[in-house]
């Protein structure tokens, strides 16, 4: 069968448990597997004879099993297997005396011990790679990597002179010989034949092949408790073999010939379908050609040559089976540039397409509604607000659609700017829609806007449309919108439904735009009855570094609001160690004092219930392990999990934390951390504290129905329940001016920008305000360092920059190793700014000559995939 990047692993891999484990990492297709990049690559392992061993230093050698025994461990359950190996022939080739060492394996599983025993029969030729240590006066390797070598494959007695004085060097070659394996053949006698005619499977045909495999650099992948990095690597190499790769990549950019190690054909125990070519009949040239046909290049040939980059197929091979660490880094750079080029081409095409569309012109008129509104405000606009309103007014006067991003700090006055723009559209005789991510926020906007425009002449109708409305009210709102009457419509996701029609729609304002996908935004273009495209203003309070904004929002004009309106006082941020009972007590006493003064307090927890778990099988968020990377949108929409899949509704709502900083061990496996705090648990604990006797608490989560959320927020704002324990549903847009304190449990597990967003919920009424970040981070740990950033800074752009730098290779479009739809996994917004600028320039030149990419079919497909796969243009983090 023909294998492409879209072929599913379920059709290729026979081991269904492995298919399921890979799916939990977001690896469903061949393309997912090849783009599941290792997070590091090991250094080449040096060749050393046993007598040259240095405890604690990795080494590899060839030897023969002399004896083997299995010893039951009486003190504890399980077995110890010990095998003695002799490297006399290998040591002779290195001109040192031979010696012996002990290989030791421990296991409580008899099946594992039996399997190792079968492989390590006396007389078997093996290649060993591991870390030596000393035990009871003898050199020992505990759980080393073992490759068994087929007996007599090249004739017994041949020397190992190709290894003479050889040692692994930094570039993956071996010193002392241009081809250190040139004369290597099996130097050992055949292993004892298996009894009863049973056929033993050997890992390598020759010592040379086995040494090549254990000595070369090894990629290490983020793994899980269900699948190891080694098994991920084995699967990916099997897929590459099936697609035509037979030998590893070499520094000259070609697939290696007979002098290099080949990729071992996968067994039918692992892979169900192979591509029909036998190992012996496939040349390096035909393998390279087959692989490049299965994995066509995306970058234009002219760009690839100008930048001296690899072919895409060669880059995948050099990443997953690197001949050297240098080659690995070159391949990463190739695919990183590819991501930059595809993303910039996509953004440039989107911008060009927008300018070719028609839009309703909304010029300013004399004594405009906009000017009436500004004059009626009880405060003066900041200079930033005045400039942005002026820029938007100029955009709206054009007959092509405005596409502008308005980024502003929490409380910087974005709503006033948006309302000024909507009034300009209404003044021109058209409709304007403000889309909010939650019903609570939509109702809040409708109330605020209605109050602000009630004195304007002529009267401006403000219509609220949400999914949680009663049927009669919803029908009335839909009828008002479909009438085409000039006015303002405030809606939730209901604005994207097929039942919503606004025939005279001229302006769409998206609040907290990361909550809405590209396809949702574009669906609003179909709401008009004359084929025009509405002007678009997208707003976000999520701090975005300017380099990031210019990178990912290259299709939009960008405005920043950096000044806070008068009356806002700086929020005092305090980091509290949860184990410090005295400080925790003083904090609760302080909150009680603020509540007694008529103020309000938020208590934020990442989870709803203490026993919430993610999806069965690991595809959802594991709350107990603390590996939740998804978020519970206040609307209850699905969240993308750490594994890159889609969580269930329950899992999405249960976890409100954005945890891009999972801790991994050196093998790429996640390190278990304490369970996250839950709303129900904390609400119960706090109500029992003496500091809160007589105080009513309320809880709010994404699981609550919309009418419940509305009532809870009303009671909180009114003071009936002055303390609100909630998940991060309050993160966006919730505006209670009496709120002066916020306590965030598990703060060390959140993204910095998300903490900044949550902190912005307090101090909105001009009172003194406090943010308490409750942490269980170890002293001196990276988590503690991150909290110090937000402790000392109120600058959102500075915090966002630090957030990106802490995330390393992460990108603002999605989690770097999520394995999900996002096609961006390697590009780094901060560090790769120059690369992105270069890619943008070359993409502009290409599109000027070929606007529709008619001559670049693969690039056109990648651009389309990018647009579809990156619907969330910004991670709210």
C-alpha positions as a printed Julia matrix, in Angstrom:
877×3 Matrix{Float64}:
   0.0     0.0    0.0
   1.07    3.59  -0.58
   1.96    5.3    2.7
   1.56    9.07   3.04
   1.79   11.56   5.88
  -1.99   11.18   6.34
  -1.96    7.38   6.71
  -3.25    6.37  10.13
  -1.01    4.4   12.47
  -3.92    2.08  13.27
  -3.67    0.73   9.72
   0.08    0.11  10.01
   0.91   -0.84  13.59
  -0.3    -4.25  14.76
   0.27   -3.6   18.46
  -3.03   -1.96  19.43
  -1.81   -1.05  22.9
   0.99    0.91  21.28
  -1.47    2.57  18.9
  -3.55    3.64  21.89
  -0.5     4.89  23.82
   0.67    6.91  20.82
  -2.82    8.35  20.39
  -2.68    9.58  23.98
   0.34   11.65  22.9
  -1.59   13.06  19.95
   0.12   10.74  17.45
  -2.56    9.37  15.16
  -1.1     9.57  11.64
   2.31    9.05  10.08
   2.65   12.83   9.86
   1.95   13.17  13.57
   4.68   10.62  14.29
   7.32   12.23  12.07
   6.58   15.66  13.57
   6.71   14.35  17.14
  10.22   15.68  17.56
  12.69   14.51  20.21
  13.46   17.1   22.87
  17.13   16.17  22.9
  19.63   13.83  21.31
  22.24   11.86  23.23
  25.93   12.29  22.57
  27.69    9.51  20.62
  28.74    6.63  22.88
  32.52    6.0   22.85
  33.98    2.55  22.18
  36.06    1.19  25.07
  37.31   -2.21  26.09
  36.36   -3.4   29.58
  39.86   -2.63  30.86
  39.43    0.97  29.61
  36.18    1.44  31.52
  35.77    4.42  33.83
  32.95    4.16  36.4
  30.15    6.59  35.64
  31.16    7.14  32.0
  29.03    5.71  29.19
  30.75    3.18  26.92
  30.09    0.44  24.36
  31.94   -2.77  23.54
  31.55   -6.17  21.87
  31.79   -9.37  23.9
  30.73  -13.0   24.27
  28.45  -14.35  27.01
  30.51  -16.82  29.07
  27.91  -17.82  31.66
  24.53  -16.71  32.94
  22.49  -17.43  36.07
  19.17  -16.38  37.59
  19.03  -15.9   41.38
  15.76  -15.48  43.29
  15.95  -12.52  45.69
  14.92  -13.84  49.07
  14.82  -10.51  50.86
  12.31   -9.1   48.4
  10.11  -10.39  45.66
  11.71  -10.86  42.26
  14.82  -12.16  40.53
  18.36  -11.08  39.76
  19.91  -12.19  36.48
  23.68  -12.08  36.17
  25.67  -12.73  33.0
  29.47  -12.72  32.67
  30.87  -11.32  29.41
  34.38  -11.64  27.95
  35.67   -9.0   25.48
  38.99  -10.75  24.61
  38.63  -10.4   20.81
  37.29   -6.85  20.94
  40.02   -5.8   23.41
  42.67   -7.34  21.13
  41.5    -5.11  18.3
  42.08   -2.13  20.6
  45.49   -3.53  21.62
  44.62   -3.92  25.29
  44.25   -7.13  27.32
  40.84   -8.71  27.44
  38.76   -8.78  30.6
  35.39   -9.77  32.0
  32.46   -7.83  33.46
  29.1    -8.65  34.93
  25.75   -7.64  33.39
  22.99   -7.42  36.01
  19.25   -7.23  35.57
  16.54   -7.04  38.26
  12.86   -7.8   37.79
   9.87   -9.14  39.71
   8.39  -10.44  36.43
   9.41  -13.98  35.64
   8.43  -13.5   31.99
  10.98  -10.69  31.62
  13.72  -12.71  33.27
  12.97  -15.68  30.99
  13.12  -13.43  27.94
  16.51  -11.98  28.93
  17.79  -15.47  29.77
  16.86  -16.71  26.32
  18.79  -13.87  24.69
  21.89  -14.16  26.86
  22.74  -17.84  26.36
  26.34  -18.86  26.88
  28.33  -18.34  23.67
  26.11  -15.57  22.3
  27.89  -12.61  20.7
  26.57   -9.33  22.08
  27.21   -5.63  21.91
  26.79   -3.85  25.25
  26.18   -0.15  25.9
  25.85    1.2   29.4
  27.3     2.95  32.45
  29.86    0.85  34.34
  30.05    0.73  38.13
  31.97   -1.37  40.63
  30.32   -3.96  42.88
  32.21   -6.3   45.21
  35.45   -5.66  43.36
  34.07   -6.46  39.9
  33.03   -4.18  37.05
  29.25   -4.26  36.63
  26.72   -2.9   34.12
  23.2    -2.65  35.55
  20.42   -2.92  32.96
  22.67   -2.06  30.01
  21.42   -1.92  26.45
  22.11   -5.29  24.8
  22.07   -6.13  21.1
  22.51   -9.79  20.22
  24.49  -10.62  17.08
  23.6   -13.45  14.7
  26.16  -16.27  14.92
  28.65  -16.83  12.13
  27.11  -14.25   9.81
  30.48  -13.3    8.32
  32.59  -16.28   9.29
  34.17  -16.97  12.62
  37.66  -15.88  13.41
  37.74  -12.62  11.47
  39.61   -9.84  13.25
  38.31   -6.57  14.64
  41.08   -4.36  13.35
  38.55   -1.76  12.2
  38.12   -0.89  15.86
  41.82   -0.42  16.59
  42.3     2.61  18.79
  38.8     3.78  17.76
  36.74    6.07  19.95
  33.54    7.9   19.3
  34.19   11.51  18.4
  31.84   14.44  18.64
  30.67   14.25  15.04
  29.68   10.61  15.21
  32.67    9.2   13.31
  35.29    7.0   14.94
  38.9     8.04  15.22
  41.68    5.85  13.93
  40.05    4.76  10.67
  38.2     6.36   7.8
  35.77    3.44   8.02
  36.19    1.89  11.45
  33.9    -0.98  10.53
  35.54   -1.8    7.2
  37.01   -5.13   8.33
  34.62   -5.99  11.09
  33.08   -9.41  10.96
  31.8   -11.69  13.66
  34.85  -12.69  15.66
  33.01  -15.04  17.89
  31.99  -18.67  17.6
  28.36  -19.43  16.8
  26.0   -19.34  19.76
  24.61  -22.59  21.05
  21.68  -23.58  18.89
  18.25  -23.23  20.42
  16.75  -26.43  21.63
  13.85  -28.06  19.85
  14.73  -26.21  16.68
  13.31  -22.92  17.98
  14.5   -19.99  15.88
  16.1   -17.2   17.88
  15.72  -13.62  16.65
  18.92  -11.6   16.72
  19.1    -7.81  16.93
  21.88   -7.41  14.36
  23.53   -9.45  11.63
  27.06   -8.3   12.46
  29.03   -6.8   15.31
  29.7    -3.81  13.08
  26.01   -3.13  12.61
  25.27   -3.54  16.32
  28.09   -1.2   17.39
  26.95    1.4   14.88
  23.45    1.34  16.33
  24.45    1.66  19.98
  27.2     4.24  19.43
  25.4     6.74  17.23
  23.43    9.63  18.79
  20.01    8.63  20.04
  16.92   10.88  20.0
  14.97   11.1   23.27
  11.24   11.85  23.14
   8.73   13.08  25.69
   7.21    9.81  26.8
   4.53    8.69  29.24
   3.83    5.88  31.65
   2.18    4.01  28.76
   4.99    4.18  26.2
   8.72    4.73  26.52
  10.93    6.99  24.45
  12.61    3.87  23.05
   9.33    2.46  21.76
   8.38    5.8   20.23
  11.73    5.82  18.44
  11.32    2.23  17.29
   7.89    3.0   15.83
   9.09    6.09  13.95
  12.08    4.22  12.48
   9.7     1.46  11.38
   7.52    4.01   9.6
  10.55    5.55   7.87
  11.61    2.09   6.7
   8.17    1.45   5.3
   8.27    4.74   3.42
  11.52    3.79   1.72
  14.38    4.74   4.04
  16.98    2.01   4.27
  20.08    3.81   5.53
  20.79    6.73   7.8
  21.44   10.28   6.75
  25.0    11.45   6.28
  26.61   14.91   6.47
  26.76   15.35   2.68
  22.98   15.47   2.57
  22.52   12.14   0.84
  21.3     8.85   2.18
  24.31    6.79   3.1
  25.58    3.95   1.01
  26.85    0.56   2.03
  29.37    2.0    4.43
  26.76    3.21   6.93
  24.34    1.53   9.23
  21.01    0.62   7.78
  17.6     1.16   9.31
  16.45   -2.22  10.51
  13.29   -3.54   8.9
  10.44   -3.57  11.44
   9.12   -6.94  12.49
   5.61   -7.96  11.62
   5.0    -8.15  15.37
   5.1    -4.36  15.32
   4.24   -3.3   11.76
   1.36   -4.85   9.85
   2.2    -3.57   6.35
   5.56   -3.14   4.7
   6.13   -1.57   1.33
   7.1    -4.78  -0.43
  10.81   -4.06  -0.85
  13.2    -6.54   0.65
  16.16   -5.22   2.55
  18.65   -6.99   0.36
  17.22   -5.69  -2.88
  16.98   -2.01  -2.0
  19.8     0.33  -2.84
  20.52    3.53  -0.97
  19.59    5.49  -4.07
  16.21    3.82  -4.51
  15.55    4.19  -0.78
  16.26    7.93  -0.95
  14.02    8.3   -3.98
  11.19    6.33  -2.35
  11.39    8.37   0.84
  11.36   11.7   -1.02
   8.32   10.54  -2.99
   6.49    9.63   0.21
   7.57   12.89   1.87
   7.67   15.62  -0.8
   9.43   18.87  -0.03
   7.33   21.85   1.05
   9.85   24.65   0.61
  10.37   25.95  -2.93
  13.58   24.55  -4.39
  14.99   28.05  -4.92
  14.47   28.93  -1.23
  15.9    25.63  -0.02
  19.06   26.03  -2.07
  19.5    29.7   -1.19
  19.3    28.82   2.52
  21.36   25.61   2.09
  18.66   23.5    3.75
  17.95   19.78   3.58
  15.15   18.13   1.66
  12.21   17.58   4.0
  12.52   13.78   3.85
  16.22   13.98   4.64
  15.51   16.3    7.57
  13.01   13.86   9.1
  15.54   11.08   8.74
  18.35   13.14  10.28
  16.15   14.03  13.26
  14.85   10.56  14.05
  17.99    8.63  13.07
  20.84   11.15  13.32
  24.31   10.2   12.16
  25.68   12.97  14.38
  24.49   15.68  16.74
  25.57   18.27  14.15
  23.37   16.62  11.54
  20.47   16.58  13.99
  20.77   20.33  14.62
  20.93   21.07  10.89
  17.74   19.09  10.34
  15.95   20.93  13.16
  16.95   24.25  11.58
  15.58   23.09   8.22
  12.16   22.23   9.62
  12.15   25.31  11.82
  12.65   27.48   8.74
   9.95   25.52   6.95
   7.52   26.4    9.74
   8.5    30.06   9.53
   8.06   30.12   5.75
   4.69   28.34   5.76
   3.29   30.5    8.57
   4.39   33.75   6.96
   3.11   32.71   3.54
  -0.23   31.88   5.11
  -0.48   35.24   6.88
   0.52   37.18   3.76
  -2.07   35.35   1.66
  -4.76   36.07   4.28
  -3.85   39.76   4.28
  -3.88   39.93   0.48
  -7.21   38.14   0.31
  -8.77   40.54   2.81
  -7.72   43.6    0.83
  -9.38   42.22  -2.3
 -12.75   41.85  -0.56
 -15.46   44.49  -0.5
 -16.74   46.07   2.71
 -19.26   48.71   3.72
 -17.66   52.13   4.0
 -18.53   53.79   7.32
 -17.23   57.36   7.18
 -17.64   59.74  10.12
 -20.52   62.19   9.89
 -21.12   65.57  11.47
 -22.32   65.38  15.09
 -21.71   61.64  14.97
 -22.92   59.18  17.55
 -19.28   58.38  18.22
 -18.46   62.0   19.12
 -21.61   62.29  21.27
 -20.53   59.17  23.15
 -16.98   60.39  23.76
 -18.27   63.77  24.98
 -20.65   62.01  27.41
 -17.93   60.01  29.14
 -17.3    61.03  32.77
 -13.54   60.74  32.21
 -11.0    61.8   29.63
  -9.67   59.27  27.14
  -6.01   58.4   27.36
  -3.74   59.44  24.51
  -3.54   55.78  23.47
  -7.31   55.43  23.29
  -7.64   58.6   21.23
  -5.01   57.39  18.74
  -6.56   53.93  18.34
 -10.06   55.38  17.88
  -8.66   57.68  15.18
  -6.9    54.77  13.4
 -10.05   52.64  13.48
 -12.16   55.51  12.16
  -9.84   55.8    9.16
 -10.0    52.04   8.56
 -13.8    51.97   8.7
 -14.04   54.68   6.07
 -12.42   52.37   3.47
 -14.41   50.12   1.15
 -12.23   47.11   1.97
 -12.45   45.34   5.33
 -10.46   46.53   8.3
  -8.56   43.77  10.07
  -7.11   45.12  13.29
  -5.87   43.56  16.51
  -6.26   45.66  19.65
  -4.02   44.43  22.44
  -4.36   46.14  25.78
  -3.71   45.52  29.43
  -6.59   44.4   31.61
  -8.59   47.56  32.36
  -6.9    49.69  29.69
 -10.24   50.74  28.17
 -10.62   48.46  25.15
 -14.42   48.35  25.54
 -14.67   52.13  25.11
 -12.6    51.92  21.92
 -14.75   49.08  20.59
 -17.99   50.93  21.36
 -16.74   54.03  19.55
 -16.08   51.88  16.46
 -19.51   50.2   16.67
 -21.26   53.58  16.95
 -19.46   54.73  13.81
 -20.85   51.69  11.94
 -24.36   52.28  13.32
 -24.17   55.95  12.34
 -23.53   54.82   8.76
 -26.76   52.79   8.84
 -25.31   49.34   9.52
 -25.21   46.69  12.21
 -22.31   45.9   14.55
 -21.78   42.66  16.47
 -19.7    42.25  19.62
 -18.89   38.58  20.25
 -17.92   37.58  23.81
 -16.65   34.15  24.89
 -19.08   33.6   27.79
 -22.67   34.37  28.66
 -21.6    36.17  31.83
 -19.31   38.46  29.85
 -21.88   38.99  27.08
 -24.53   40.02  29.61
 -22.01   42.3   31.29
 -21.13   43.93  27.96
 -24.78   44.37  27.0
 -25.57   46.03  30.33
 -22.52   48.31  30.18
 -23.07   49.32  26.55
 -26.8    49.88  27.09
 -26.01   52.2   29.98
 -23.38   54.11  27.99
 -25.57   54.76  24.93
 -28.92   55.42  26.63
 -28.48   59.22  26.4
 -27.48   59.25  22.73
 -29.82   60.6   20.05
 -31.23   58.89  18.08
 -31.64   55.89  20.4
 -29.39   52.91  19.73
 -30.96   49.44  20.06
 -28.71   46.99  21.97
 -29.67   43.33  21.45
 -28.37   40.46  23.6
 -28.12   36.99  22.05
 -26.79   33.99  23.98
 -27.19   30.26  23.78
 -28.62   30.1   27.29
 -31.58   32.41  26.62
 -35.12   31.15  26.84
 -36.63   30.28  23.47
 -38.98   33.28  23.26
 -36.24   35.78  24.12
 -33.83   34.1   21.71
 -36.36   34.24  18.86
 -36.96   37.92  19.56
 -33.21   38.63  19.47
 -32.74   36.67  16.22
 -35.64   38.56  14.64
 -34.14   41.92  15.65
 -30.82   40.93  14.08
 -32.37   39.58  10.87
 -34.39   42.78  10.39
 -31.21   44.58   9.41
 -32.07   47.58  11.59
 -28.97   49.6   12.51
 -27.88   48.77  16.03
 -25.52   46.87  18.28
 -25.79   43.11  18.87
 -23.92   41.53  21.79
 -23.62   37.75  21.38
 -21.79   34.64  22.51
 -20.96   31.69  20.25
 -24.61   31.93  19.16
 -23.44   34.49  16.61
 -21.75   31.67  14.69
 -24.9    29.55  14.43
 -26.79   29.12  11.18
 -29.92   30.66  12.7
 -28.19   34.01  13.26
 -28.5    36.4   10.33
 -27.49   40.08  10.21
 -28.0    41.26   6.61
 -26.54   44.75   7.15
 -23.54   43.67   9.21
 -20.63   46.08   8.77
 -18.44   45.51  11.85
 -17.55   42.47  13.95
 -15.75   42.96  17.26
 -14.27   39.8   18.82
 -13.51   40.09  22.53
 -10.73   37.82  23.79
 -10.26   36.57  20.26
  -8.16   33.52  21.17
 -11.42   31.85  22.21
 -12.63   31.77  18.62
 -11.25   29.91  15.64
 -10.52   31.28  12.18
 -13.4    29.3   10.73
 -15.81   30.75  13.31
 -14.68   34.3   12.54
 -14.98   33.7    8.82
 -18.5    32.29   9.26
 -19.62   35.81  10.14
 -18.64   36.9    6.62
 -21.58   34.84   5.31
 -24.11   36.71   7.46
 -24.4    39.68   5.08
 -26.87   39.58   2.22
 -24.78   41.52  -0.29
 -21.55   39.48  -0.31
 -19.52   42.09   1.57
 -17.0    41.22   4.26
 -17.51   42.92   7.65
 -14.76   45.03   9.15
 -13.03   43.07  11.92
 -11.68   44.3   15.23
 -10.24   41.6   17.49
  -9.33   42.43  21.08
  -7.27   40.63  23.66
  -6.0    41.37  27.14
  -3.6    38.45  26.88
  -0.15   40.05  26.97
   1.67   39.52  23.68
   5.3    40.53  23.12
   5.53   42.78  20.08
   7.75   40.3   18.25
   5.15   37.59  18.83
   2.26   39.79  17.75
   4.01   40.81  14.53
   4.86   37.17  13.88
   1.46   35.58  14.36
  -0.78   38.5   13.48
   0.99   39.51  10.29
  -2.41   39.54   8.55
  -3.72   42.18  10.96
  -2.89   45.79  11.71
  -1.91   45.97  15.37
  -2.72   48.61  18.0
  -1.52   48.62  21.59
  -3.13   50.27  24.6
  -0.4    50.6   27.19
  -1.79   53.33  29.48
  -4.21   52.52  32.29
  -7.1    54.93  32.86
  -6.81   57.23  35.84
  -7.81   55.85  39.23
  -6.34   52.36  38.81
  -3.89   51.54  41.59
  -1.07   49.0   41.22
  -1.97   45.5   42.41
   0.24   44.25  45.24
   1.38   40.72  44.47
   2.46   38.35  47.26
   3.89   34.84  46.76
   2.94   32.55  49.68
   4.39   29.12  50.36
   1.44   26.86  51.14
   3.44   25.1   53.84
   3.87   28.41  55.72
   0.82   28.11  57.98
   1.46   31.41  59.79
   1.53   33.45  56.59
  -1.51   31.63  55.22
  -3.39   32.5   58.43
  -2.45   36.19  58.18
  -3.57   36.21  54.55
  -7.0    34.83  55.43
  -7.33   37.36  58.26
  -6.5    40.15  55.8
  -9.15   38.9   53.37
 -11.73   38.84  56.18
 -10.87   42.45  57.02
 -11.37   43.5   53.37
 -14.69   41.65  53.22
 -15.84   43.36  56.43
 -14.97   46.66  54.7
 -17.48   45.84  51.96
 -15.04   44.41  49.42
 -14.99   41.05  47.6
 -12.45   38.23  47.2
 -11.84   35.58  44.54
 -10.33   32.19  45.44
  -9.14   30.4   42.28
  -8.48   26.64  42.03
  -7.48   24.64  38.94
  -9.97   21.8   39.4
 -13.66   21.41  40.16
 -13.69   18.18  42.21
 -10.9    16.44  44.07
 -11.55   13.17  42.25
 -11.74   14.57  38.71
  -9.75   12.57  36.2
  -9.16   12.92  32.5
 -10.27   10.54  29.79
  -9.73    6.83  30.23
  -6.64    5.72  28.36
  -4.7     8.9   28.91
  -6.1    10.94  26.05
  -7.59   13.49  28.4
  -6.1    15.58  31.14
  -4.73   13.67  34.11
  -5.67   15.82  37.03
  -4.2    13.51  39.63
  -0.83   13.58  37.98
  -1.01   17.31  37.64
  -0.28   17.11  33.94
  -3.18   19.26  32.85
  -2.17   21.49  30.03
  -5.64   22.19  28.83
  -7.96   24.85  30.07
 -11.61   24.94  30.88
 -13.03   27.73  28.78
 -15.78   29.51  30.62
 -18.1    28.52  27.85
 -17.38   24.9   28.57
 -15.85   24.29  25.16
 -13.37   21.49  24.68
  -9.8    22.05  25.76
  -6.69   20.86  24.07
  -4.87   18.66  26.5
  -1.22   18.11  27.23
  -1.42   15.02  25.14
  -2.63   17.05  22.23
  -6.0    15.33  21.95
  -9.4    16.73  22.76
 -10.6    16.35  26.31
 -14.13   15.41  27.13
 -16.46   18.14  28.34
 -16.0    16.94  31.9
 -12.21   16.9   31.65
 -12.13   20.31  30.01
 -14.3    21.82  32.69
 -12.5    20.03  35.49
  -9.1    21.52  34.73
  -8.76   25.27  34.41
  -5.0    25.43  34.58
  -2.7    26.3   31.73
   0.37   24.27  32.66
   2.94   24.57  29.88
   5.79   23.78  32.25
   5.42   20.07  32.86
   8.5    18.53  34.44
  10.22   15.73  32.54
  12.98   13.39  33.6
  16.05   12.71  31.46
  14.16   10.04  29.54
  11.37   12.43  28.61
   8.78   10.96  30.97
   6.55   13.28  32.97
   7.39   13.58  36.64
   4.38   13.12  38.92
   3.48   16.14  41.03
   1.02   16.7   43.87
  -2.67   16.72  42.93
  -4.09   20.11  42.01
  -6.44   21.83  44.45
 -10.16   21.66  43.7
 -12.95   24.2   44.12
 -15.14   21.9   46.2
 -12.25   20.94  48.48
 -11.01   24.49  49.1
 -14.51   25.95  49.59
 -15.19   23.31  52.24
 -11.87   23.91  54.01
 -12.12   27.7   54.04
 -15.65   27.81  55.4
 -14.43   25.88  58.46
 -11.69   28.42  59.25
 -12.31   30.75  62.2
 -11.35   33.74  60.01
 -14.44   33.18  57.85
 -17.1    32.45  60.48
 -20.4    34.03  59.42
 -19.22   34.69  55.84
 -21.2    33.19  52.95
 -19.21   31.51  50.16
 -20.24   30.81  46.57
 -18.67   28.51  43.98
 -18.46   28.94  40.2
 -17.11   26.5   37.6
 -17.36   25.9   33.89
 -19.72   23.03  34.63
 -22.43   25.34  35.98
 -25.32   26.21  33.73
 -25.43   29.71  32.3
 -28.33   30.88  34.43
 -26.53   29.6   37.55
 -23.36   31.48  36.57
 -25.36   34.67  36.08
 -27.02   34.36  39.5
 -23.75   33.5   41.27
 -22.02   36.55  39.78
 -24.96   38.77  40.7
 -24.87   37.56  44.33
 -21.1    38.05  44.44
 -21.26   41.57  43.01
 -24.13   42.44  45.34
 -22.26   41.25  48.43
 -24.59   38.41  49.43
 -21.71   35.96  48.89
 -18.6    38.16  49.18
 -16.14   35.29  48.66
 -16.23   33.39  45.36
 -14.33   30.1   45.02
 -14.01   29.33  41.31
 -12.0    27.83  38.51
 -10.47   30.08  35.86
 -13.89   30.85  34.39
 -13.41   34.3   35.93
 -10.2    34.8   33.95
 -11.69   36.76  31.08
 -13.83   39.87  31.27
 -15.46   39.44  34.69
 -15.7    42.94  36.12
 -16.68   43.34  39.79
 -15.42   46.71  40.95
 -15.63   45.82  44.66
 -13.22   42.86  44.24
  -9.94   43.71  45.95
  -8.33   40.33  46.73
  -7.61   37.25  44.66
  -6.01   34.05  45.95
  -4.67   31.64  43.31
  -3.92   28.12  44.53
  -1.26   26.07  42.66
   0.07   29.3   41.16
   3.4    27.6   40.43
   1.61   25.42  37.88
   0.07   28.22  35.78
   1.5    30.1   32.82
   2.72   33.57  33.73
   0.39   35.31  31.32
  -2.58   33.41  32.73
  -1.62   34.53  36.24
  -1.42   38.11  34.96
  -4.9    37.76  33.46
  -6.32   36.39  36.71
  -4.62   39.11  38.74
  -6.37   41.69  36.57
  -9.75   40.67  38.01
  -9.12   42.82  41.13
  -8.54   46.51  41.7
 -10.98   47.59  38.99
 -12.84   49.97  41.26
  -9.9    52.16  42.28
  -9.41   50.5   45.68
  -6.18   49.02  47.0
  -5.9    45.43  45.8
  -3.89   42.3   46.45
  -3.05   39.1   44.55
  -1.86   36.14  46.64
  -0.07   33.41  44.67
  -0.13   30.16  46.65
   2.79   27.94  45.69
   4.22   24.52  46.45
   7.34   25.12  44.34
  10.67   23.9   45.65
  13.13   26.65  46.68
  15.36   27.61  43.76
  13.26   25.66  41.26
  12.29   27.07  37.83
   8.7    27.3   39.1
   9.8    29.58  41.93
  11.82   31.7   39.47
   8.74   32.13  37.26
   6.66   33.38  40.17
   9.35   35.92  41.0
   8.81   37.46  37.54
   5.12   38.15  38.19
   5.83   39.09  41.8
   8.02   41.99  40.68
   6.28   43.08  37.46
   2.89   44.47  36.43
   3.97   44.95  32.8
   2.03   42.46  30.67
   4.44   42.63  27.73
   7.41   41.97  30.01
   5.58   39.06  31.63
   4.59   37.61  28.26
   8.18   37.84  27.05
   9.38   35.99  30.14
   6.59   33.44  29.67
   7.78   32.67  26.15
  11.39   32.41  27.25
  10.52   30.05  30.1
   8.58   27.87  27.7
  11.68   27.5   25.54
  10.71   26.1   22.16
   7.02   26.74  22.74
   5.02   28.98  20.47
   2.05   31.23  21.13
  -0.16   29.24  18.8
  -0.07   26.05  20.8
   2.03   23.81  22.98
   5.21   22.95  21.2
   5.07   19.21  21.71
   1.33   18.82  21.93
   1.17   16.59  18.89
  -2.14   18.19  18.09
  -3.25   19.92  14.92
  -0.91   22.85  15.24
   1.72   22.67  12.52
   4.11   24.82  14.57
   6.27   22.82  16.93
   9.81   24.09  16.53
   9.58   27.8   15.79
  10.5    30.05  18.73
   8.94   33.47  18.66
  11.68   35.21  20.63
  14.83   33.48  19.46
  13.84   33.03  15.82
  12.77   36.62  15.11
  15.48   37.05  12.44
  14.55   33.76  10.78
  10.88   34.77  10.71
  11.75   38.14   9.17
  13.84   36.41   6.47
  11.04   33.95   5.75
   8.53   36.77   5.46
  10.7    38.63   2.96
  11.17   35.53   0.8
   7.47   34.67   1.06
   6.58   38.18  -0.13
   8.85   37.73  -3.16
   7.35   34.34  -3.96
   3.74   35.59  -3.68
   4.52   38.63  -5.83
   5.57   36.27  -8.63
   2.99   33.52  -7.97
   0.08   34.87  -5.86
  -1.92   31.63  -5.98
   1.11   29.33  -5.52
   0.16   27.54  -8.73
   3.75   26.35  -9.21
   4.2    25.32  -5.57
   1.54   22.68  -4.98
   3.09   21.23  -1.82
   3.56   24.68  -0.27
  -0.04   25.59  -1.14
  -1.23   22.46   0.64
   0.93   23.2    3.68
  -0.43   26.76   3.83
  -3.99   25.43   3.73
  -3.18   22.9    6.48
  -1.6    25.65   8.56
  -4.68   27.85   8.3
  -7.0    25.01   9.23
  -4.77   23.56  11.93
  -4.13   26.8   13.79
  -7.67   27.93  14.41
  -6.79   29.27  17.84
  -4.5    32.07  16.79
  -3.36   32.68  20.33
  -3.16   30.52  23.41
  -4.62   32.36  26.38
  -1.83   31.69  28.76
